[in-house]
């Protein structure tokens, strides 16, 4: 019977012994705080949970706490992405380093004396790196220790030294630029784009993951790794493809609390915060910059798990730690508890967005009543009967094929035809071998013609708008007091519709870059609450909440619970002994029957 219990342990062993969390989020949201808590000796999960838990959610919290407070916790190894940048800076020659830091490509370049001082910090670690000789495969035990000490102790300490010398604002500026350069060319001081170096940064992360794994095996410890922090979505895609147990986790907080943190704790001025925001949340990225620039918005959009860091609450520790405990536990033991109602609804919206034929951004939406009963589902797409943009082709339109797919305006307007030809004719002629469909965005072309950024030209209905109209289309339902779930916060137009319908709450993943929150949703007396989503979506939803086997079966196998309706078949020895006893009992019974017969006969 002990074998079945050991078998269950083996089933969960891979998930418990090797998992990787990549953190992402805007500076000031709490990634470093989350990493610090994961690296501690225990999570210190609060018994009382955190603010806002329903009765069922509190029961789930208790199950999570009991599981992770036992023998299932092990501290995480922390990989600091900034240490990889420090490593590349360390590899520069003195001349290259000084030229880089004092160049006029920076708004505030360093003077030569300060740059020389910073360069001197690298000397000791640079010598240690030379002693390692560059060997990174088939490492012996002592070589693993040396590499581990370099990346997990020496480089983080050196990074902090550089930060202290430059100051946080200037440090962030220089390191963000160096990080972009590493992604572009593999060198900290070279911004020229080399496609062969496209995955230089995530490959470096991958080496450190393998290094930590080897270190854990030598020490016979579970290997749990947190990467602080991932800033480019292609780094996340690279690791997702390689590790089934990799999860991208976004740490989010309200913008008000993030700004307060940047001003009060990081001492950044409003101008410095604007530079930071423009870098992390760029309005538009095109060309090779898509592969090398920081893009926190897209990182949040493709995250597997979203954690809300309630910095403004007295229960901040409880809130953040409880969510970390919840998802780390489910990574180790999928299906231990069920998803929350909010997760269930957002998962539907997240799945629905895949139906969108928009080539710019896919969005999904779900409308529920106040008990989270789903009333309608929508995604951004063209009106029923029209062809989505993904399925249309500029080549077909230019060459006069499938004319019913296009509007009279697209077919006949001279200004539009001229703009379309200028944009696509040469591309179509020179890229025949790509075999890609030349989908195009009508709105983008029309806005270029008008020199505007007008949303009215979009061919698609927004996801929220579509969800609202589905209800009206099929007879209508009461939505007063209901909830809107959307993968991106609503624009001004959809926010007004949600307000008019009397929805009490809007739950969203990614903030829409408009003024809907400040202008529409913040005014009036019946304004809906705007709430950042917390939970798992996409592949993580299934990985975390799908049990490996029915929980009843697991309990029977682990604790050997007897089944009284199907008793165990008795052994041959037991049956033999039982038969012997039965024979003896029959003999006694037969003797009593014979005696009774004699007695009856005598009486007669």
Short mmCIF file of N, CA, C and O in Angstrom, two decimals, residues 84-147:
data_model
loop_
_atom_site.label_atom_id
_atom_site.label_comp_id
_atom_site.label_asym_id
_atom_site.label_seq_id
_atom_site.Cartn_x
_atom_site.Cartn_y
_atom_site.Cartn_z
N UNK A 84 22.58 40.63 -15.79
CA UNK A 84 23.02 40.28 -17.15
C UNK A 84 23.53 41.53 -17.85
O UNK A 84 24.54 41.49 -18.57
N UNK A 85 22.87 42.66 -17.63
CA UNK A 85 23.35 43.93 -18.21
C UNK A 85 24.69 44.29 -17.60
O UNK A 85 25.62 44.72 -18.31
N UNK A 86 24.83 44.12 -16.27
CA UNK A 86 26.10 44.40 -15.61
C UNK A 86 27.20 43.53 -16.20
O UNK A 86 28.34 44.00 -16.43
N UNK A 87 26.90 42.26 -16.48
CA UNK A 87 27.89 41.35 -17.06
C UNK A 87 28.38 41.90 -18.41
O UNK A 87 29.59 41.93 -18.68
N UNK A 88 27.45 42.36 -19.25
CA UNK A 88 27.84 42.88 -20.57
C UNK A 88 28.61 44.19 -20.45
O UNK A 88 29.52 44.44 -21.25
N UNK A 89 28.26 45.02 -19.49
CA UNK A 89 29.03 46.24 -19.26
C UNK A 89 30.45 45.91 -18.81
O UNK A 89 31.42 46.58 -19.19
N UNK A 90 30.55 44.88 -17.99
CA UNK A 90 31.85 44.45 -17.48
C UNK A 90 32.77 43.96 -18.60
O UNK A 90 33.99 44.05 -18.51
N UNK A 91 32.19 43.45 -19.68
CA UNK A 91 32.96 42.90 -20.78
C UNK A 91 33.52 43.99 -21.70
O UNK A 91 34.33 43.69 -22.60
N UNK A 92 33.10 45.24 -21.51
CA UNK A 92 33.61 46.33 -22.35
C UNK A 92 35.03 46.71 -21.95
O UNK A 92 35.41 46.61 -20.79
N UNK A 93 35.78 47.17 -22.92
CA UNK A 93 37.11 47.72 -22.63
C UNK A 93 36.94 49.07 -21.95
O UNK A 93 35.86 49.67 -21.97
N UNK A 94 38.03 49.56 -21.38
CA UNK A 94 37.98 50.85 -20.69
C UNK A 94 37.52 51.97 -21.64
O UNK A 94 36.65 52.77 -21.30
N UNK A 95 38.09 52.00 -22.85
CA UNK A 95 37.74 53.06 -23.81
C UNK A 95 36.28 52.97 -24.22
O UNK A 95 35.57 53.99 -24.27
N UNK A 96 35.83 51.73 -24.51
CA UNK A 96 34.43 51.56 -24.93
C UNK A 96 33.47 51.94 -23.81
O UNK A 96 32.43 52.54 -24.06
N UNK A 97 33.83 51.58 -22.59
CA UNK A 97 32.98 51.87 -21.44
C UNK A 97 32.85 53.38 -21.24
O UNK A 97 31.75 53.91 -21.07
N UNK A 98 33.98 54.07 -21.24
CA UNK A 98 33.97 55.52 -21.01
C UNK A 98 33.26 56.25 -22.13
O UNK A 98 32.51 57.20 -21.90
N UNK A 99 33.47 55.79 -23.36
CA UNK A 99 32.80 56.42 -24.51
C UNK A 99 31.29 56.23 -24.42
O UNK A 99 30.51 57.15 -24.68
N UNK A 100 30.88 55.03 -24.02
CA UNK A 100 29.45 54.72 -23.93
C UNK A 100 28.77 55.59 -22.88
O UNK A 100 27.76 56.24 -23.15
N UNK A 101 29.32 55.65 -21.67
CA UNK A 101 28.67 56.38 -20.59
C UNK A 101 28.71 57.90 -20.78
O UNK A 101 27.86 58.60 -20.24
N UNK A 102 29.67 58.38 -21.51
CA UNK A 102 29.79 59.84 -21.67
C UNK A 102 29.26 60.32 -23.02
O UNK A 102 29.45 61.48 -23.38
N UNK A 103 28.60 59.43 -23.79
CA UNK A 103 28.12 59.80 -25.12
C UNK A 103 26.92 60.73 -25.04
O UNK A 103 26.16 60.71 -24.06
N UNK A 104 26.72 61.51 -26.09
CA UNK A 104 25.61 62.46 -26.11
C UNK A 104 24.29 61.81 -26.49
O UNK A 104 23.28 62.50 -26.70
N UNK A 105 24.28 60.46 -26.62
CA UNK A 105 23.01 59.78 -26.85
C UNK A 105 22.16 59.80 -25.59
O UNK A 105 20.96 59.54 -25.64
N UNK A 106 22.78 60.10 -24.45
CA UNK A 106 22.06 60.21 -23.19
C UNK A 106 21.70 61.66 -22.92
O UNK A 106 22.45 62.57 -23.26
N UNK A 107 20.54 61.85 -22.31
CA UNK A 107 20.12 63.20 -21.96
C UNK A 107 21.08 63.83 -20.96
O UNK A 107 21.34 65.03 -20.99
N UNK A 108 21.61 62.98 -20.04
CA UNK A 108 22.57 63.47 -19.04
C UNK A 108 23.78 62.53 -19.01
O UNK A 108 23.89 61.66 -18.14
N UNK A 109 24.69 62.67 -19.97
CA UNK A 109 25.87 61.80 -19.98
C UNK A 109 26.75 62.03 -18.75
O UNK A 109 26.71 63.10 -18.14
N UNK A 110 27.55 61.01 -18.40
CA UNK A 110 28.42 61.13 -17.24
C UNK A 110 29.69 61.88 -17.60
O UNK A 110 30.18 61.78 -18.73
N UNK A 111 30.23 62.61 -16.64
CA UNK A 111 31.54 63.20 -16.87
C UNK A 111 32.58 62.08 -16.75
O UNK A 111 32.34 61.02 -16.16
N UNK A 112 33.73 62.31 -17.33
CA UNK A 112 34.76 61.27 -17.40
C UNK A 112 35.19 60.73 -16.06
O UNK A 112 35.44 59.52 -15.91
N UNK A 113 35.24 61.59 -15.04
CA UNK A 113 35.71 61.16 -13.72
C UNK A 113 34.75 60.15 -13.09
O UNK A 113 35.17 59.13 -12.55
N UNK A 114 33.44 60.45 -13.17
CA UNK A 114 32.46 59.53 -12.60
C UNK A 114 32.41 58.22 -13.39
O UNK A 114 32.31 57.14 -12.80
N UNK A 115 32.52 58.32 -14.72
CA UNK A 115 32.52 57.11 -15.55
C UNK A 115 33.72 56.23 -15.21
O UNK A 115 33.61 55.00 -15.14
N UNK A 116 34.86 56.85 -14.97
CA UNK A 116 36.07 56.11 -14.61
C UNK A 116 35.91 55.44 -13.24
O UNK A 116 36.33 54.30 -13.03
N UNK A 117 35.25 56.14 -12.32
CA UNK A 117 35.00 55.58 -10.99
C UNK A 117 34.10 54.34 -11.08
O UNK A 117 34.38 53.31 -10.46
N UNK A 118 33.05 54.45 -11.90
CA UNK A 118 32.14 53.31 -12.07
C UNK A 118 32.87 52.14 -12.71
O UNK A 118 32.71 50.98 -12.30
N UNK A 119 33.70 52.43 -13.71
CA UNK A 119 34.44 51.36 -14.38
C UNK A 119 35.35 50.62 -13.41
O UNK A 119 35.52 49.39 -13.52
N UNK A 120 35.91 51.33 -12.45
CA UNK A 120 36.82 50.69 -11.49
C UNK A 120 36.10 49.68 -10.60
O UNK A 120 36.72 48.75 -10.08
N UNK A 121 34.77 49.85 -10.43
CA UNK A 121 34.01 48.90 -9.61
C UNK A 121 34.06 47.49 -10.19
O UNK A 121 33.93 46.50 -9.48
N UNK A 122 34.23 47.40 -11.52
CA UNK A 122 34.13 46.12 -12.20
C UNK A 122 35.42 45.29 -12.11
O UNK A 122 35.40 44.10 -12.43
N UNK A 123 36.52 45.90 -11.67
CA UNK A 123 37.83 45.25 -11.78
C UNK A 123 37.88 43.88 -11.11
O UNK A 123 38.30 42.89 -11.71
N UNK A 124 37.47 43.81 -9.85
CA UNK A 124 37.59 42.56 -9.09
C UNK A 124 36.74 41.45 -9.71
O UNK A 124 37.19 40.31 -9.87
N UNK A 125 35.51 41.79 -10.06
CA UNK A 125 34.61 40.78 -10.65
C UNK A 125 35.08 40.40 -12.04
O UNK A 125 34.97 39.24 -12.46
N UNK A 126 35.65 41.36 -12.77
CA UNK A 126 36.17 41.08 -14.11
C UNK A 126 37.29 40.04 -14.04
O UNK A 126 37.35 39.12 -14.86
N UNK A 127 38.16 40.15 -13.06
CA UNK A 127 39.24 39.18 -12.89
C UNK A 127 38.70 37.80 -12.57
O UNK A 127 39.19 36.79 -13.07
N UNK A 128 37.68 37.74 -11.72
CA UNK A 128 37.07 36.45 -11.37
C UNK A 128 36.45 35.82 -12.61
O UNK A 128 36.55 34.60 -12.82
N UNK A 129 35.83 36.63 -13.47
CA UNK A 129 35.23 36.12 -14.69
C UNK A 129 36.28 35.55 -15.62
O UNK A 129 36.07 34.52 -16.27
N UNK A 130 37.45 36.20 -15.68
CA UNK A 130 38.55 35.68 -16.51
C UNK A 130 39.01 34.32 -16.02
O UNK A 130 39.32 33.42 -16.79
N UNK A 131 39.05 34.15 -14.69
CA UNK A 131 39.50 32.88 -14.12
C UNK A 131 38.57 31.73 -14.49
O UNK A 131 38.99 30.57 -14.55
N UNK A 132 37.28 32.04 -14.74
CA UNK A 132 36.33 30.99 -15.11
C UNK A 132 36.59 30.47 -16.52
O UNK A 132 36.17 29.36 -16.86
N UNK A 133 37.23 31.27 -17.34
CA UNK A 133 37.66 30.82 -18.65
C UNK A 133 36.56 30.67 -19.69
O UNK A 133 36.80 30.15 -20.78
N UNK A 134 35.36 31.08 -19.38
CA UNK A 134 34.28 31.05 -20.36
C UNK A 134 33.60 29.70 -20.54
O UNK A 134 32.65 29.58 -21.31
N UNK A 135 34.06 28.66 -19.86
CA UNK A 135 33.43 27.33 -19.99
C UNK A 135 32.06 27.35 -19.33
O UNK A 135 31.93 27.70 -18.16
N UNK A 136 31.02 26.92 -20.09
CA UNK A 136 29.66 26.98 -19.55
C UNK A 136 28.91 25.66 -19.68
O UNK A 136 27.74 25.60 -19.33
N UNK A 137 29.54 24.63 -20.19
CA UNK A 137 28.86 23.34 -20.32
C UNK A 137 29.70 22.26 -19.66
O UNK A 137 30.91 22.40 -19.49
N UNK A 138 29.04 21.16 -19.29
CA UNK A 138 29.69 20.03 -18.61
C UNK A 138 30.52 20.49 -17.41
O UNK A 138 31.68 20.13 -17.25
N UNK A 139 29.90 21.32 -16.58
CA UNK A 139 30.62 21.91 -15.46
C UNK A 139 30.83 20.90 -14.34
O UNK A 139 29.94 20.11 -14.02
N UNK A 140 32.03 20.94 -13.75
CA UNK A 140 32.30 20.16 -12.54
C UNK A 140 31.67 20.87 -11.34
O UNK A 140 31.27 22.03 -11.43
N UNK A 141 31.63 20.16 -10.21
CA UNK A 141 30.96 20.71 -9.03
C UNK A 141 31.54 22.06 -8.61
O UNK A 141 30.82 23.01 -8.35
N UNK A 142 32.89 22.17 -8.57
CA UNK A 142 33.50 23.42 -8.13
C UNK A 142 33.29 24.54 -9.15
O UNK A 142 33.22 25.72 -8.81
N UNK A 143 33.15 24.17 -10.44
CA UNK A 143 32.89 25.17 -11.48
C UNK A 143 31.45 25.69 -11.36
O UNK A 143 31.20 26.89 -11.57
N UNK A 144 30.53 24.81 -11.01
CA UNK A 144 29.14 25.24 -10.79
C UNK A 144 29.11 26.27 -9.67
O UNK A 144 28.46 27.32 -9.79
N UNK A 145 29.82 26.01 -8.58
CA UNK A 145 29.85 26.93 -7.45
C UNK A 145 30.42 28.29 -7.86
O UNK A 145 29.91 29.34 -7.44
N UNK A 146 31.48 28.28 -8.68
CA UNK A 146 32.13 29.53 -9.08
C UNK A 146 31.21 30.37 -9.97
O UNK A 146 31.07 31.59 -9.78
N UNK A 147 30.58 29.72 -10.95
CA UNK A 147 29.65 30.45 -11.82
C UNK A 147 28.45 30.95 -11.02
O UNK A 147 27.98 32.07 -11.24
#
